[in-house]
Coordinates of C-alpha atoms in Angstrom, one line a residue:
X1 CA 63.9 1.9 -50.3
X2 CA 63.8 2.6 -53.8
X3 CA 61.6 -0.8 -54.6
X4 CA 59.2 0.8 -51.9
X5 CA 55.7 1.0 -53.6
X6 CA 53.8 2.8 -50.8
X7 CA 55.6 5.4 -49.3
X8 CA 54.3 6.3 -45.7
X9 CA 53.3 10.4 -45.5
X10 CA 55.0 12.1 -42.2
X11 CA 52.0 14.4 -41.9
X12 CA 49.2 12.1 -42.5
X13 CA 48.3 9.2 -39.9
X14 CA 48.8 5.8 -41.6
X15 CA 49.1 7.0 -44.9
X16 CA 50.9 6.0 -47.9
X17 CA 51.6 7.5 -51.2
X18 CA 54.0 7.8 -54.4
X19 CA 57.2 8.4 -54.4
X20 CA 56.6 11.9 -55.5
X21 CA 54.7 12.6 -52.7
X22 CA 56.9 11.5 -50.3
X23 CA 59.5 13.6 -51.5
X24 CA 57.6 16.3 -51.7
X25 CA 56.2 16.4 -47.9
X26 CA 58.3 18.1 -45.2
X27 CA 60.5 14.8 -43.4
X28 CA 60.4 16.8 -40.6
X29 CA 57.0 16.2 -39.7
X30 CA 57.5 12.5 -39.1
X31 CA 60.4 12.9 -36.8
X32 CA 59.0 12.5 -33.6
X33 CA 58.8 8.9 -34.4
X34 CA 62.4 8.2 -33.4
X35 CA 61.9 9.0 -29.8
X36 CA 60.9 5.9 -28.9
X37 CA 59.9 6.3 -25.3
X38 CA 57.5 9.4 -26.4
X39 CA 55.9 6.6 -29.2
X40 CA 55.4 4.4 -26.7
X41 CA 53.0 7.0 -24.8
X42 CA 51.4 8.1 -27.4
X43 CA 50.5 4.5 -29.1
X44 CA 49.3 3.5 -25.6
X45 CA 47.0 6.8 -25.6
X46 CA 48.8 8.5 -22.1
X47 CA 49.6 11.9 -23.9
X48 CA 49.8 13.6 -19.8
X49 CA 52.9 11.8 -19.5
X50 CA 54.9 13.0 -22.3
X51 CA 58.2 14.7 -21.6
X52 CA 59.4 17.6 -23.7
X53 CA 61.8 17.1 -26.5
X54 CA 62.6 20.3 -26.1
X55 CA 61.7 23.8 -24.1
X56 CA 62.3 27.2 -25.3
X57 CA 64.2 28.6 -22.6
X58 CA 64.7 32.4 -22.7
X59 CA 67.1 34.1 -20.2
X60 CA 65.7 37.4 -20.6
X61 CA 62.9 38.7 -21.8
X62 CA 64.5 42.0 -22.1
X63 CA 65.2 42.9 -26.1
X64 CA 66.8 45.8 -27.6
X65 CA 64.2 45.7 -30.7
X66 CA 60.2 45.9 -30.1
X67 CA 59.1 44.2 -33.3
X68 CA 55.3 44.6 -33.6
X69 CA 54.9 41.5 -35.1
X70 CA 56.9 39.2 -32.7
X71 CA 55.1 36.3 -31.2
X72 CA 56.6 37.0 -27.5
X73 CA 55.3 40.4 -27.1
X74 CA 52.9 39.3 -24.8
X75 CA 55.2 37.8 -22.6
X76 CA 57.4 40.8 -22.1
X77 CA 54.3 43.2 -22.1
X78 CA 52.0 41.7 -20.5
X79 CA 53.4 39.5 -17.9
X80 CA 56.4 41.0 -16.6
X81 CA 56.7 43.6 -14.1
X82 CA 58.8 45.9 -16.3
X83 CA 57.5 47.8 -19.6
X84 CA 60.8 46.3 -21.7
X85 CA 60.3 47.8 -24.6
X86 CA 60.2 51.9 -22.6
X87 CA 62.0 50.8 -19.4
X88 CA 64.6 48.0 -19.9
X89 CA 65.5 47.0 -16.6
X90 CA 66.5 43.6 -15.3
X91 CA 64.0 42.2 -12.3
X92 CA 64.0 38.5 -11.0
X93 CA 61.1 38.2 -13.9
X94 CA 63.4 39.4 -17.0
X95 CA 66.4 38.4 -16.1
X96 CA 67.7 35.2 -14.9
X97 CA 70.4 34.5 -13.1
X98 CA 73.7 32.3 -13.2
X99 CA 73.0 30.3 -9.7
X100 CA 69.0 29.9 -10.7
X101 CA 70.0 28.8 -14.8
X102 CA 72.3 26.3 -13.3
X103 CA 69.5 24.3 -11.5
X104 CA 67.5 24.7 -14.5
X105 CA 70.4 23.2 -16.8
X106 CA 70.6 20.5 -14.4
X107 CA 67.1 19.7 -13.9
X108 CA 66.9 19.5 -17.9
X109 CA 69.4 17.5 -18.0
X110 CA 67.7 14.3 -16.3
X111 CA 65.8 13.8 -19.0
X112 CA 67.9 15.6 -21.9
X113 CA 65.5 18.2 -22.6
X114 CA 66.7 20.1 -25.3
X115 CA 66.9 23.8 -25.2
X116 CA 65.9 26.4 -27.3
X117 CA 67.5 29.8 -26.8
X118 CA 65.2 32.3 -27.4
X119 CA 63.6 35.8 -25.6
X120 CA 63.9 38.6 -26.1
X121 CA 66.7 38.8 -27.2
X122 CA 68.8 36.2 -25.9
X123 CA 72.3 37.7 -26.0
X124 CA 71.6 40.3 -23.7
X125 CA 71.9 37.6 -21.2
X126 CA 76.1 37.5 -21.0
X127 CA 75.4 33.9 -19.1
X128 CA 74.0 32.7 -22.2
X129 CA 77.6 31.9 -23.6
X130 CA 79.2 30.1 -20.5
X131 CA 75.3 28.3 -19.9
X132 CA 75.6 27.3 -23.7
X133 CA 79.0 25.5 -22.6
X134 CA 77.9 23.8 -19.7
X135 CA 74.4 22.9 -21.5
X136 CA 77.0 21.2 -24.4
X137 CA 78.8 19.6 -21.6
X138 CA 75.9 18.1 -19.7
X139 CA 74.8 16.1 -23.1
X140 CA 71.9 19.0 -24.0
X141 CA 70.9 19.4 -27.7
X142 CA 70.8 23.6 -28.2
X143 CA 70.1 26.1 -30.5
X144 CA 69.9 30.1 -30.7
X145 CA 67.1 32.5 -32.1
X146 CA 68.9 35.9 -32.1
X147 CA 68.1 39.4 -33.7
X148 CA 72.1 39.8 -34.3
X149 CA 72.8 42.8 -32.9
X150 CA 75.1 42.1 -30.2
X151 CA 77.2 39.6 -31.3
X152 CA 80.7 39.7 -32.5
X153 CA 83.6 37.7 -32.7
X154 CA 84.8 36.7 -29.4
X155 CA 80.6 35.7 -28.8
X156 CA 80.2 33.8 -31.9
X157 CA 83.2 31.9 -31.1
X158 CA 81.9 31.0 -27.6
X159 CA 78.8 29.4 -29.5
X160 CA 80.4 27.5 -31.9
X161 CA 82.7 26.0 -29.4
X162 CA 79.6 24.8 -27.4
X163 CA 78.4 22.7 -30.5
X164 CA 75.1 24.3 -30.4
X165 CA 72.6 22.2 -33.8
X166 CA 72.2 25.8 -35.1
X167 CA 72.3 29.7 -34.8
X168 CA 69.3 31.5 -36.5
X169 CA 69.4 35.3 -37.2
X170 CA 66.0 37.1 -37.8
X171 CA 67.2 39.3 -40.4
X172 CA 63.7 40.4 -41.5
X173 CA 65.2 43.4 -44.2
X174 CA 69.0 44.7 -45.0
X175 CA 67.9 48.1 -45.9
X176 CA 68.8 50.3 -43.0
X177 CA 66.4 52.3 -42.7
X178 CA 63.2 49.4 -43.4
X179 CA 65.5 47.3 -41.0
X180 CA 64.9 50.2 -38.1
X181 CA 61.3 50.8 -38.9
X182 CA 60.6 46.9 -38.6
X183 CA 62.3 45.7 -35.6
X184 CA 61.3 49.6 -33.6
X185 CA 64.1 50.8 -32.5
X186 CA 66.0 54.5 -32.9
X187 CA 67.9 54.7 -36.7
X188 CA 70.6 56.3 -34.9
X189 CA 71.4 53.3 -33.3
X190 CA 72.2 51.4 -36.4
X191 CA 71.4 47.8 -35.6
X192 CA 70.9 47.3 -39.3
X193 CA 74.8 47.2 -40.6
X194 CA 75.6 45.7 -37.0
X195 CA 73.7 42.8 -37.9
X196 CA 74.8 42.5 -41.2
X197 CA 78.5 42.3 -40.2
X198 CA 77.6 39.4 -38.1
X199 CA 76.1 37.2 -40.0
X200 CA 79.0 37.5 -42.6
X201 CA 81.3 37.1 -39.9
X202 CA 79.0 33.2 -38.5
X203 CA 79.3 32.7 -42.2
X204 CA 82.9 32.7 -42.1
X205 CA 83.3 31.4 -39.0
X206 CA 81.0 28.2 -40.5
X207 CA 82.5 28.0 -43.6
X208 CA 86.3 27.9 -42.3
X209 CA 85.8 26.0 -39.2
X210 CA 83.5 23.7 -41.1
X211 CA 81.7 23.3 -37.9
X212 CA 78.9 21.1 -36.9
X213 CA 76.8 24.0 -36.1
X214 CA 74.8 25.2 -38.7
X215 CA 73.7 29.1 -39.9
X216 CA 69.9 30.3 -40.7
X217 CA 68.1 32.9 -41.5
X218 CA 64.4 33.9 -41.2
X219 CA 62.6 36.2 -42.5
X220 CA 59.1 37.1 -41.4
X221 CA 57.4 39.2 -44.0
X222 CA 54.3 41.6 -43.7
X223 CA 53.8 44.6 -45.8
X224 CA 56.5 46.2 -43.5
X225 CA 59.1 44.7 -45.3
X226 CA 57.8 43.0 -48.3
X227 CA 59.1 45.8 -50.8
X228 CA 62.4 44.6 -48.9
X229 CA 62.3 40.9 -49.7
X230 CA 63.8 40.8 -52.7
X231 CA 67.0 42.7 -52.0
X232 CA 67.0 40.5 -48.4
X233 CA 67.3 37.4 -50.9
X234 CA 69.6 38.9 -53.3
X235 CA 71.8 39.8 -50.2
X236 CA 71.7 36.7 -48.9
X237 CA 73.0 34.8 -52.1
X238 CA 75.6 37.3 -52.8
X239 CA 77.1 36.2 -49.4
X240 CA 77.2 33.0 -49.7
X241 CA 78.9 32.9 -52.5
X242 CA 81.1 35.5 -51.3
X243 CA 81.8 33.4 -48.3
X244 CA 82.3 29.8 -50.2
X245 CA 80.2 27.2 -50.0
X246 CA 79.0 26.0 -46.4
X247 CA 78.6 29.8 -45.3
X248 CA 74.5 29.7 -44.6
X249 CA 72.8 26.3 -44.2
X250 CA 69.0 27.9 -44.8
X251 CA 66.8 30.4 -44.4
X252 CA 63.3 30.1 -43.5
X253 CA 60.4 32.6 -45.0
X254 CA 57.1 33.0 -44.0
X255 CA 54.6 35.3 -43.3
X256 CA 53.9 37.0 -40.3
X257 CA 51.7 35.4 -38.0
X258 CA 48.6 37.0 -36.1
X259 CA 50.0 35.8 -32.4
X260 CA 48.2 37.2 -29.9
X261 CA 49.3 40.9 -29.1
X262 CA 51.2 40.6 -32.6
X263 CA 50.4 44.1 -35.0
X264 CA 50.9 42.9 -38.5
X265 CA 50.3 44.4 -41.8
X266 CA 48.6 41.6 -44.0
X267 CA 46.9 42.5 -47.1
X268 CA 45.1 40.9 -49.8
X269 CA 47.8 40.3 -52.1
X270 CA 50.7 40.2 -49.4
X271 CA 51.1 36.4 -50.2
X272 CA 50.8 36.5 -53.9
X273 CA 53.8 39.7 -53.7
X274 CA 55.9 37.1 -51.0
X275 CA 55.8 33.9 -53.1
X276 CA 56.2 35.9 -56.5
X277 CA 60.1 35.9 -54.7
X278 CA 60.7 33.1 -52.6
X279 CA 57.5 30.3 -53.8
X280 CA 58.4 27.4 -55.8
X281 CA 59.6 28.5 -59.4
X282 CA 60.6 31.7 -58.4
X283 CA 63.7 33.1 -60.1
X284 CA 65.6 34.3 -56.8
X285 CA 64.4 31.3 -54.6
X286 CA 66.7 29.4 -57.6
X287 CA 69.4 31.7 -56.9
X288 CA 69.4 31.6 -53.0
X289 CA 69.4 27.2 -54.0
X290 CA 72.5 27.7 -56.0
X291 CA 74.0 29.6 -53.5
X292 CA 74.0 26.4 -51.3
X293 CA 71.1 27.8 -49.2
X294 CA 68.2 25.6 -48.1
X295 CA 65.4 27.7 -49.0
X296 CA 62.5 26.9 -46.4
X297 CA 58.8 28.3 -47.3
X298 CA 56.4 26.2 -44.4
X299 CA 53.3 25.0 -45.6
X300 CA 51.2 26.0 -42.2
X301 CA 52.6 29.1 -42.6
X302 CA 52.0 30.2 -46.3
X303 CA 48.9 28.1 -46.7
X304 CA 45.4 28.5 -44.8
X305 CA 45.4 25.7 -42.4
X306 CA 43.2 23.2 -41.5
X307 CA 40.0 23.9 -39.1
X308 CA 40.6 22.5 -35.7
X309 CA 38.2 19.8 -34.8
X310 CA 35.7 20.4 -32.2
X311 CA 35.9 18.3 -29.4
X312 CA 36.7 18.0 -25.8
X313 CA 40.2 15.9 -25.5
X314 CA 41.8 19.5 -24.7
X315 CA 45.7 19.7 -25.5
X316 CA 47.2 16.4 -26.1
X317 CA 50.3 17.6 -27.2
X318 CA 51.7 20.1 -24.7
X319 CA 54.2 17.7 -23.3
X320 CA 56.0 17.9 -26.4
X321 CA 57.3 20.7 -26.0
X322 CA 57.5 23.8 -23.5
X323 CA 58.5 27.2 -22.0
X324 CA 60.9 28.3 -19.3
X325 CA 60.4 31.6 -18.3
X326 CA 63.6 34.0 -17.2
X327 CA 62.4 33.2 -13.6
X328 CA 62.5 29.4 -13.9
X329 CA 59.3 28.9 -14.4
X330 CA 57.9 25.9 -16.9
X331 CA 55.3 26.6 -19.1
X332 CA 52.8 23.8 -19.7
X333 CA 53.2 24.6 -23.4
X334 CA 55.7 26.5 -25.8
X335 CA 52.6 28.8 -27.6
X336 CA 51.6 30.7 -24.3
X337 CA 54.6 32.7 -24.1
X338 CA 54.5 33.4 -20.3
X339 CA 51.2 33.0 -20.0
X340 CA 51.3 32.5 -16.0
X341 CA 47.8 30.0 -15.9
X342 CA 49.5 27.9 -17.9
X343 CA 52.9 27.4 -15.3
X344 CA 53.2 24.0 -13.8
X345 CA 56.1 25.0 -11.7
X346 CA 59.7 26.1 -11.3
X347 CA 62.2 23.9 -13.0
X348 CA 65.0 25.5 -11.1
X349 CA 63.3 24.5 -7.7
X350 CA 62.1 21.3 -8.5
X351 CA 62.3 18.1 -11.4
X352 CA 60.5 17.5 -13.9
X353 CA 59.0 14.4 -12.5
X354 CA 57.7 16.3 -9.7
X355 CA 56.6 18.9 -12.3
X356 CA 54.8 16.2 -14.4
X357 CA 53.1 14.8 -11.2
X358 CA 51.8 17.8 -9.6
X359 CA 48.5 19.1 -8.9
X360 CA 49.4 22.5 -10.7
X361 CA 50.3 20.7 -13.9
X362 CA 46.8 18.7 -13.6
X363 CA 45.0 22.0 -13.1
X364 CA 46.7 23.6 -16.5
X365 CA 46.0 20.6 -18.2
X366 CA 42.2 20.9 -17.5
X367 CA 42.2 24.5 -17.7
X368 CA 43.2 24.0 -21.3
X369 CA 40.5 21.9 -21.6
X370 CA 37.6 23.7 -20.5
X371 CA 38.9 26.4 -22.4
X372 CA 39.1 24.2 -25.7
X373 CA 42.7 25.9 -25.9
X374 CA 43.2 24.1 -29.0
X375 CA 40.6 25.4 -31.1
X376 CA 40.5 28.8 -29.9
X377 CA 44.2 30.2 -29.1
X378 CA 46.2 27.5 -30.5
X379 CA 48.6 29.0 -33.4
X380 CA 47.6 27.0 -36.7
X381 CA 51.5 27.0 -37.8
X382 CA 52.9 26.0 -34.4
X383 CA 53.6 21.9 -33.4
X384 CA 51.1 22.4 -30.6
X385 CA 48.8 22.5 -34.0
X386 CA 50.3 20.2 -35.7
X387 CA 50.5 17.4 -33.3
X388 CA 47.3 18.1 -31.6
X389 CA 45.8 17.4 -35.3
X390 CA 47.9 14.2 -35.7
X391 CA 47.5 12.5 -32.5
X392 CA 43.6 13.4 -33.1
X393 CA 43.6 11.0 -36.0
X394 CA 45.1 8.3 -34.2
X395 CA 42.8 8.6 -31.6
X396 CA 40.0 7.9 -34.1
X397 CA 41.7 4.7 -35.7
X398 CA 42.4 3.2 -31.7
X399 CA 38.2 4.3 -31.9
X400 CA 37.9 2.2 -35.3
X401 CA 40.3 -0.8 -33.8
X402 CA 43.3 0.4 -36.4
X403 CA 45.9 0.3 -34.1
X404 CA 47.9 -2.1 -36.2
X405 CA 47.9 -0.2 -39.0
X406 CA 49.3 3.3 -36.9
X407 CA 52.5 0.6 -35.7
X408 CA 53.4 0.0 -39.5
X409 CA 53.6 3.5 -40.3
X410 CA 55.5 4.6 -37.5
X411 CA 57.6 1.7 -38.4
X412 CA 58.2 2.7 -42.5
X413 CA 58.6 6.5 -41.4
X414 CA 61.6 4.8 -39.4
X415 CA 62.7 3.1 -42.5
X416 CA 62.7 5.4 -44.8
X417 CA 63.1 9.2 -43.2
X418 CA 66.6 10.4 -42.2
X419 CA 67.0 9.9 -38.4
X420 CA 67.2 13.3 -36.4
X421 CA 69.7 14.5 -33.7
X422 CA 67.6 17.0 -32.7
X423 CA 64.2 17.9 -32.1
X424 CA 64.5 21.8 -33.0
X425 CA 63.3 21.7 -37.0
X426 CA 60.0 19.2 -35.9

C-alpha cells in the first residue's frame, strides 16, 4: 500500500488521486464495496433488486422530547393516529409490540439486515432491550440513536451485553435550561442532568468493560444552541478524560438540516460561528482529539452539496437502505420517515423476498419516479443522496463502455480501505 501511486477516491467513481487525498476523503464512503452480493447488482445495473444493508427500525414513534428540528417529526405528526408530542398514547401505529417485533426480527434475519434503533425515542419501547438480545443472538448488526433520558444502569447494561456496534446519544447542549428549550419539553422535568449522568455512566461502563460497543455523540447545531457549542465540546473533553481513555469513541457535529416538517434557525453566519469551534484548526476540536474523541464534521452536511442531476432513472438506491415503521411496515427508503406511499409491505407478515417481488414495491418504485423523488425531496446529506449520485456516474461510464475501469476501482477500494463490520457509519 504505501508504494501505491494512484490511490482510488471512495466518493468519486473510478477515480484516483495522491496519497493526501486519499487520506483526507471520508473511508466510509467506499464501504459498500465489501458487500459483494449488492456489487454484483449494481455492476450488472439491477439496482430494484438490492437488499438493505440496513433498516432503521423504530419501535415507537412516541418521544418524550419534540425537537423542532428533528428529521422524524413528520412521521410522528403527520402519519400517525396520535398527536405524540400533546397526547402520548400508544396505538398499534406508535407502539409495537413483542409478538409483531419478533416476526420482524426474524424476517430480518434471512437476509441479515441490520438494524438501526431509532424513533422517537427508542427507549420508551421496554422491548427494545430484550429485542436488542435476541437481534444479537440471531447474527443481526445493531445500533441505538437515543435522546438519553431514560436510561440508567440496569438499561445500559442490557445493551452492552447485546453487543450492539454503537450507542449514540443526541446531546445537542449541556446547559439546562438551552437543553429544555432545544429538545421542547417542560424545565421542570429536568431531562438535561438526566442525560448527562448517563452518558458519564456508558462512558464508564465502555471504558471498564472495554466493550466492543462503542459510545457517540451528536450534536446538531442551529442558532438554538450554537452559543451552547462550545461549553457542549468543553464538556465532552473534560469527560473523557475524567473517565480514562476509551470512555467516548466520537461525536458527530453538523448542522441542522431543513427535513421536511423540520423548524430550524439557520442564519448567515451560523456556519462560520459552528466551524469557528469544531472545523478543522479549531482550538477545541484539538482538545476533544486529545481527549481520545473522534471528532466527525460531514462534508454533505457542512458544505453546500452538489445539484442533483436531472433525469428520469428515479431512485436507484432505495434498496440500500430502509424504514420499518412501529407497525411493521417497510419503508421503500430510509429518508421518508413514514411516509405511507412509499410502504412496500409489512415485514412482520411477510419476507423480504416477497416484499422485493411485489406489485406494491413496483408501484413505490415508479411513484418515485414520476415524482423525480431524487431531485426534489431527497435530503442532500443523506446516503439516498449520496448513492443515487454515485451509481449515476457509473451508469454513464457502462453508457461510455467503461465498465472495466468501475471493476478496478471497486477492486483497489478493497485493497486499500479498512474492511467494515457494519453498515451503520456508510
Amino acid at each position: 500500500m504505501t508504494e501505491r501511486e494512484r490511490w482510488p477516491l471512495p466518493d468519486k467513481v473510478a477515480g484516483y488521486g495522491r496519497r493526501d487525498e486519499f487520506d483526507r476523503a471520508r473511508k466510509e464512503a467506499g464501504q459498500w464495496v465489501f458487500w459483494h452480493d449488492r456489487v454484483q447488482l449494481v455492476l450488472a445495473g439491477r439496482y430494484d433488486e438490492v437488499k438493505p444493508l440496513h433498516v432503521e427500525l423504530s419501535p415507537t414513534y412516541l418521544c418524550n422530547f419534540a425537537c423542532r428540528w428533528c428529521s422524524c417529526r413528520s412521521a410522528r405528526e403527520e402519519w400517525s393516529d396520535a398527536d405524540v408530542f400533546s397526547h402520548p398514547r400508544a396505538t398499534p401505529l406508535t407502539v409495537i409490540r413483542d409478538t409483531k417485533l419478533d416476526r420482524v426480527l426474524t424476517n430480518l434475519a434471512e437476509h441479515k439486515v441490520g438494524i438501526m434503533w431509532v424513533g422517537g425515542e427508542p427507549t420508551m419501547n421496554p422491548l427494545l432491550y430484550p429485542a436488542a438480545v435476541k437481534a444479537d443472538r440471531l447474527g443481526l448488526s445493531q445500533c441505538l440513536f437515543t435522546n438519553g433520558s431514560l436510561l440508567n444502569a440496569e438499561r445500559a447494561a442490557a445493551l452492552f451485553d447485546a453487543n450492539l456496534v454503537f450507542i449514540r446519544v443526541s446531546l445537542n447542549a449541556v446547559t439546562g435550561d438551552v437543553h429544555a428549550k432545544y429538545h421542547d419539553y417542560d424545565p421542570r422535568r429536568n431531562f438535561g442532568s438526566r442525560v448527562l449522568q448517563n452518558l458519564a455512566e456508558l462512558a464508564r461502563m465502555r471504558s471498564e468493560r472495554r466493550s466492543g460497543t462503542l459510545v457517540g455523540v451528536s450534536v446538531v447545531v442551529d442558532e438554538g444552541n450554537i452559543g451552547d457549542l462550545e461549553p457542549t465540546a468543553r464538556y465532552l473533553a473534560q469527560l473523557c478524560e475524567s473517565q480514562g481513555s476509551g470512555g467516548i469513541d466520537y461525536a458527530i457535529f453538523r448542522p441542522a438540516f431543513p427535513f421536511y416538517t423540520a423548524q430550524i434557525d439557520i442564519r448567515n453566519d451560523t456556519l462560520d460561528k459552528f466551524l469557528s469551534v469544531v472545523g478543522p484548526g479549531a482550538p477545541l476540536r484539538q482538545a476533544l482529539v486529545d481527549s481520545g474523541i473522534d471528532v466527525v464534521v460531514p462534508d454533505q452536511s457542512a458544505n453546500p452539496a452538489p445539484p442533483a442531476e436531472r433525469d428520469d432513472r428515479g431512485c436507484i438506491a432505495a434498496g440500500l437502505f430502509g424504514e420499518v415503521t412501529p407497525n411493521g411496515d417497510m419503508v421503500a427508503c430510509s429518508d421518508r420517515y413514514g411516509n405511507p406511499d412509499y410502504f412496500i409491505g409489512n415485514v412482520a407478515e411477510a419476507s423480504i423476498d416477497d416484499l422485493w417481488a411485489g406489485e406494491r414495491r413496483q408501484s413505490v418504485l415508479q411513484l418515485a419516479r414520476e415524482t423525480a423523488c431524487y431531485q426534489t425531496y431527497c435530503p442532500s446529506n443523506g446516503r439516498g443522496f449520496f448513492f443515487n449520485r454515485l451509481f449515476r456516474e457509473i451508469e454513464r461510464l457502462r453508457a461510455d463502455g467503461r465498465m472495466d475501469e468501475v471493476r478496478i476501482w471497486i477492486d483497489d477500494l478493497r485493497a486499500v480501505l479498512p474492511t467494515p463490520t457494519h453498515s451503520f457509519f456508510i
